[in-house]
CSV table of C-alpha atoms in Angstrom, one decimal:
chain,number,residue,atom,x,y,z
K,1,MET,CA,43.8,44.5,20.3
K,2,MET,CA,42.8,42.5,23.4
K,3,ARG,CA,42.6,45.7,25.5
K,4,GLN,CA,40.4,47.4,22.8
K,5,SER,CA,38.1,44.3,22.7
K,6,ARG,CA,37.8,44.3,26.5
K,7,PHE,CA,37.1,48.1,26.4
K,8,ASN,CA,34.3,47.6,23.9
K,9,VAL,CA,32.7,44.9,26.1
K,10,LEU,CA,32.8,47.1,29.2
K,11,ARG,CA,31.5,50.1,27.3
K,12,ALA,CA,28.5,48.0,26.1
K,13,ALA,CA,27.9,46.9,29.7
K,14,LEU,CA,28.1,50.4,31.0
K,15,MET,CA,25.6,51.5,28.3
K,16,ALA,CA,23.3,48.7,29.4
K,17,ALA,CA,23.7,49.9,33.0
K,18,GLY,CA,22.6,53.4,31.9
K,19,LEU,CA,19.5,51.9,30.3
K,20,MET,CA,18.8,50.0,33.5
K,21,ALA,CA,18.9,53.2,35.5
K,22,GLY,CA,16.5,55.0,33.2
K,23,ALA,CA,14.1,52.1,33.2
K,24,VAL,CA,14.1,51.7,37.0
K,25,PHE,CA,13.4,55.3,37.6
K,26,ALA,CA,10.7,55.6,34.9
K,27,PRO,CA,7.3,56.7,36.1
K,28,ALA,CA,5.3,53.9,37.7
K,29,ALA,CA,2.4,54.6,35.4
K,30,MET,CA,4.5,53.2,32.5
K,31,ALA,CA,4.6,49.7,34.0
K,32,ASP,CA,2.4,46.9,33.0
K,33,ASP,CA,-0.7,46.7,35.2
K,34,ALA,CA,-1.3,43.0,34.6
K,35,GLY,CA,-0.1,42.0,38.1
K,36,PRO,CA,2.5,42.6,40.8
K,37,GLN,CA,5.4,44.7,39.7
K,38,ASN,CA,8.1,43.6,42.3
K,39,THR,CA,9.4,40.2,43.2
K,40,VAL,CA,12.0,39.1,45.8
K,41,PHE,CA,13.7,35.8,45.4
K,42,VAL,CA,15.6,34.0,48.1
K,43,GLY,CA,17.5,30.7,47.6
K,44,LEU,CA,20.8,29.0,47.1
K,45,ALA,CA,23.6,30.0,44.7
K,46,TYR,CA,26.5,27.8,43.7
K,47,LEU,CA,29.6,29.6,42.5
K,48,GLN,CA,31.8,27.5,40.2
K,49,ASN,CA,35.1,29.1,39.3
K,50,HIS,CA,37.1,28.0,36.2
K,51,SER,CA,40.1,30.2,37.0
K,52,LYS,CA,43.1,30.7,34.8
K,53,SER,CA,46.3,32.6,35.8
K,54,ALA,CA,49.9,33.0,34.9
K,55,ASN,CA,52.5,31.6,37.4
K,56,LEU,CA,53.2,33.8,40.3
K,57,SER,CA,56.3,35.9,39.8
K,58,GLY,CA,58.2,38.7,41.6
K,59,TYR,CA,60.8,39.3,44.2
K,60,ASN,CA,62.2,36.1,45.8
K,61,THR,CA,59.4,34.0,44.2
K,62,PRO,CA,60.2,30.4,43.2
K,63,PRO,CA,59.2,29.3,39.7
K,64,ASN,CA,56.2,27.1,38.8
K,65,LEU,CA,53.9,28.5,41.5
K,66,ASN,CA,50.2,28.8,40.5
K,67,LEU,CA,46.8,29.0,42.2
K,68,ASP,CA,43.5,27.0,41.9
K,69,VAL,CA,40.4,29.1,42.9
K,70,GLY,CA,37.8,26.9,44.6
K,71,ASP,CA,34.0,26.9,44.4
K,72,ALA,CA,31.4,28.0,47.0
K,73,THR,CA,27.8,27.8,48.0
K,74,THR,CA,25.9,30.8,49.5
K,75,LEU,CA,22.6,32.4,50.1
K,76,GLY,CA,21.2,34.3,47.1
K,77,LEU,CA,19.0,37.3,47.3
K,78,VAL,CA,17.4,38.8,44.1
K,79,TYR,CA,15.1,41.8,43.5
K,80,VAL,CA,13.2,42.0,40.2
K,81,ARG,CA,11.2,45.0,39.0
K,82,ASP,CA,8.9,44.6,36.0
K,83,LEU,CA,9.4,47.1,33.2
K,84,PRO,CA,7.1,48.1,30.2
K,85,GLY,CA,6.9,45.3,27.6
K,86,PRO,CA,8.6,42.0,28.0
K,87,PHE,CA,11.4,43.4,30.1
K,88,SER,CA,12.5,43.4,33.7
K,89,PHE,CA,15.3,44.9,35.8
K,90,GLU,CA,17.1,42.5,38.2
K,91,LEU,CA,19.5,43.2,41.0
K,92,VAL,CA,21.4,40.1,42.3
K,93,LEU,CA,22.8,40.4,45.8
K,94,GLY,CA,23.3,37.7,48.5
K,95,TYR,CA,25.5,36.7,51.3
K,96,PRO,CA,29.2,37.0,50.2
K,97,PRO,CA,30.7,33.4,50.0
K,98,ARG,CA,34.1,32.6,51.4
K,99,VAL,CA,36.2,31.2,48.6
K,100,ARG,CA,39.4,29.1,49.2
K,101,THR,CA,42.3,29.0,46.9
K,102,ASP,CA,44.7,26.0,46.7
K,103,ALA,CA,48.3,25.8,45.8
K,104,ALA,CA,48.8,24.5,42.2
K,105,GLY,CA,52.0,23.9,40.2
K,106,SER,CA,55.1,21.8,40.8
K,107,GLY,CA,57.0,24.7,42.6
K,108,TRP,CA,54.9,24.2,45.7
K,109,GLY,CA,56.3,20.8,46.4
K,110,ALA,CA,54.6,19.1,49.3
K,111,LEU,CA,52.2,22.0,49.7
K,112,ARG,CA,50.7,21.4,46.3
K,113,GLY,CA,46.9,21.1,46.7
K,114,ALA,CA,46.8,22.7,50.1
K,115,GLY,CA,44.6,25.6,50.9
K,116,VAL,CA,46.7,28.8,50.9
K,117,THR,CA,44.2,31.7,51.0
K,118,ASP,CA,40.6,32.5,52.0
K,119,VAL,CA,38.7,35.5,50.8
K,120,ASP,CA,35.1,36.9,51.0
K,121,VAL,CA,33.6,37.8,47.6
K,122,TYR,CA,31.0,40.5,47.2
K,123,SER,CA,29.6,40.4,43.7
K,124,PRO,CA,26.4,42.5,43.1
K,125,THR,CA,25.2,42.2,39.5
K,126,ALA,CA,22.5,44.2,37.7
K,127,PHE,CA,20.6,42.8,34.6
K,128,ILE,CA,18.1,43.8,32.1
K,129,ASN,CA,16.0,40.7,31.2
K,130,TYR,CA,13.9,39.8,28.2
K,131,HIS,CA,11.0,37.5,28.9
K,132,PHE,CA,10.1,35.4,25.8
K,133,PHE,CA,6.4,34.8,26.8
K,134,GLY,CA,5.8,38.3,28.2
K,135,ASP,CA,4.7,39.2,31.7
K,136,TYR,CA,3.2,36.7,34.1
K,137,ALA,CA,3.4,33.6,32.0
K,138,LYS,CA,3.1,30.4,34.1
K,139,TRP,CA,6.3,29.2,32.5
K,140,ASP,CA,8.5,32.2,32.0
K,141,PRO,CA,11.9,31.6,30.2
K,142,PHE,CA,14.2,34.7,30.0
K,143,VAL,CA,17.7,35.9,29.2
K,144,GLY,CA,19.5,38.9,30.5
K,145,VAL,CA,22.6,41.0,30.1
K,146,GLY,CA,24.2,43.4,32.6
K,147,LEU,CA,27.1,44.6,34.7
K,148,ASN,CA,29.0,42.9,37.5
K,149,TYR,CA,31.1,44.4,40.3
K,150,THR,CA,33.2,42.1,42.4
K,151,LYS,CA,35.1,43.1,45.6
K,152,PHE,CA,37.4,40.8,47.5
K,153,THR,CA,37.6,41.4,51.3
K,154,ASN,CA,38.8,39.7,54.5
K,155,THR,CA,41.6,38.0,52.7
K,156,LYS,CA,43.6,35.6,54.8
K,157,ALA,CA,46.8,33.7,54.3
K,158,LEU,CA,46.4,30.2,55.7
K,159,PRO,CA,48.9,28.2,57.8
K,160,PRO,CA,50.4,26.2,54.8
K,161,LEU,CA,51.4,29.5,53.2
K,162,THR,CA,52.5,31.4,56.3
K,163,GLY,CA,54.3,28.3,57.6
K,164,ALA,CA,56.4,28.3,54.4
K,165,GLN,CA,56.7,32.0,53.8
K,166,GLY,CA,56.2,33.7,57.1
K,167,PRO,CA,53.5,36.4,57.9
K,168,THR,CA,51.8,37.1,54.5
K,169,LYS,CA,49.3,39.7,53.3
K,170,ILE,CA,47.1,39.0,50.3
K,171,ASN,CA,45.5,41.8,48.1
K,172,LEU,CA,43.1,41.3,45.2
K,173,SER,CA,42.0,44.3,43.1
K,174,ASP,CA,38.3,45.0,42.4
K,175,SER,CA,36.7,43.9,39.2
K,176,TRP,CA,34.1,45.4,36.8
K,177,GLY,CA,32.8,43.3,33.9
K,178,ALA,CA,29.9,42.3,31.7
K,179,ALA,CA,27.5,39.6,32.8
K,180,ALA,CA,24.8,37.5,31.2
K,181,HIS,CA,22.4,34.8,32.3
K,182,VAL,CA,19.5,32.6,31.3
K,183,GLY,CA,16.7,31.5,33.5
K,184,LEU,CA,13.2,29.9,33.9
K,185,ILE,CA,10.5,31.0,36.3
K,186,TYR,CA,7.5,28.8,37.2
K,187,ARG,CA,4.6,30.7,38.8
K,188,PHE,CA,2.4,28.8,41.2
K,189,ASN,CA,0.0,31.8,41.4
K,190,SER,CA,0.2,35.6,41.2
K,191,LYS,CA,2.3,35.7,44.4
K,192,TRP,CA,4.6,32.7,44.6
K,193,SER,CA,7.1,31.4,42.1
K,194,VAL,CA,10.4,29.5,41.8
K,195,VAL,CA,13.3,30.4,39.5
K,196,GLY,CA,16.4,28.7,38.2
K,197,THR,CA,19.2,30.6,36.5
K,198,VAL,CA,22.7,30.0,35.1
K,199,ALA,CA,24.9,33.1,34.9
K,200,VAL,CA,28.4,34.0,33.7
K,201,ALA,CA,30.5,37.1,34.3
K,202,ASP,CA,33.8,38.7,33.4
K,203,VAL,CA,35.6,38.7,36.7
K,204,GLN,CA,39.4,39.4,36.7
K,205,SER,CA,41.7,40.6,39.4
K,206,ASN,CA,45.4,41.4,40.1
K,207,LEU,CA,46.7,39.4,43.1
K,208,THR,CA,49.6,40.5,45.2
K,209,SER,CA,51.0,38.3,47.9
K,210,THR,CA,53.6,40.0,50.2
K,211,SER,CA,55.5,38.0,52.9
K,212,TYR,CA,57.4,39.6,55.8
K,213,SER,CA,60.1,38.5,58.1
K,214,PRO,CA,58.8,36.9,61.3
K,215,VAL,CA,61.6,38.7,63.2
K,216,ASN,CA,61.2,42.2,61.7
K,217,PRO,CA,57.6,42.7,60.2
K,218,SER,CA,58.8,45.8,58.3
K,219,VAL,CA,61.1,43.6,56.1
K,220,ILE,CA,59.6,42.1,53.0
K,221,THR,CA,61.1,38.7,52.3
K,222,SER,CA,59.2,37.9,49.1
K,223,GLN,CA,56.4,39.4,46.9
K,224,ALA,CA,54.5,37.5,44.3
K,225,LYS,CA,52.0,38.8,41.7
K,226,THR,CA,49.7,37.3,39.1
K,227,HIS,CA,46.5,38.2,37.1
K,228,ILE,CA,43.5,35.9,37.7
K,229,ASN,CA,40.6,35.4,35.3
K,230,PHE,CA,38.0,33.6,37.4
K,231,HIS,CA,35.6,32.6,34.6
K,232,PRO,CA,32.8,32.0,37.1
K,233,ILE,CA,29.5,30.2,36.4
K,234,ILE,CA,26.8,30.7,39.0
K,235,TYR,CA,23.8,28.4,39.4
K,236,THR,CA,20.9,29.6,41.4
K,237,LEU,CA,17.6,28.1,42.6
K,238,ALA,CA,15.3,30.3,44.5
K,239,VAL,CA,11.7,30.9,45.7
K,240,GLY,CA,10.0,34.2,44.9
K,241,TYR,CA,7.3,36.4,46.4
K,242,SER,CA,5.6,39.0,44.2
K,243,PHE,CA,3.9,42.2,45.5
């Protein structure tokens, strides 16, 4: 039942992505002529993870080992294209933040609370937005739904982990999931504006931590796995220029 529910959510998100593509590549003549049709926002994004995961388990893995995924602040970059009616297409990019994960659970002993891994998070997200007051309102509240893709790169096992386990490699699978946000734009004039948003996304990943013998790197001494549901909330404040 949970798999079917998750499939339905992702299917709806993919259908929304199809609508996005059709809207973005529609003839320019269909767009509203009331003002500029493109806006670029640049600002700060704060990523707050509310992660949940089962205890790590696997070959030669002690019990009661868990992980606590940290938060991060990064540079946000957003492109918005006005669409016919009270709609817009939005692509959220930005500089990938480096996120630290701490040891959690009694099995870590003295290492509990120490940083054990770092990872860079690429998380582009596409939205279709609905603007309650239509195009170019001075105060412009909106909501949006869309699709998120998250890729984890440059994973690094930190000294507290490698000191206890030996040389260690961390792998996190990619994630596709639905996303939604709410926001408010304030327009100073036809060119300049400021926006604040709060977004959530379905980001989940399978983590595998593999440790090797410091004497013989081809020998695996332990391997631990778990599934992480990140439950991220992203807060963004940015300045926009329309053209």
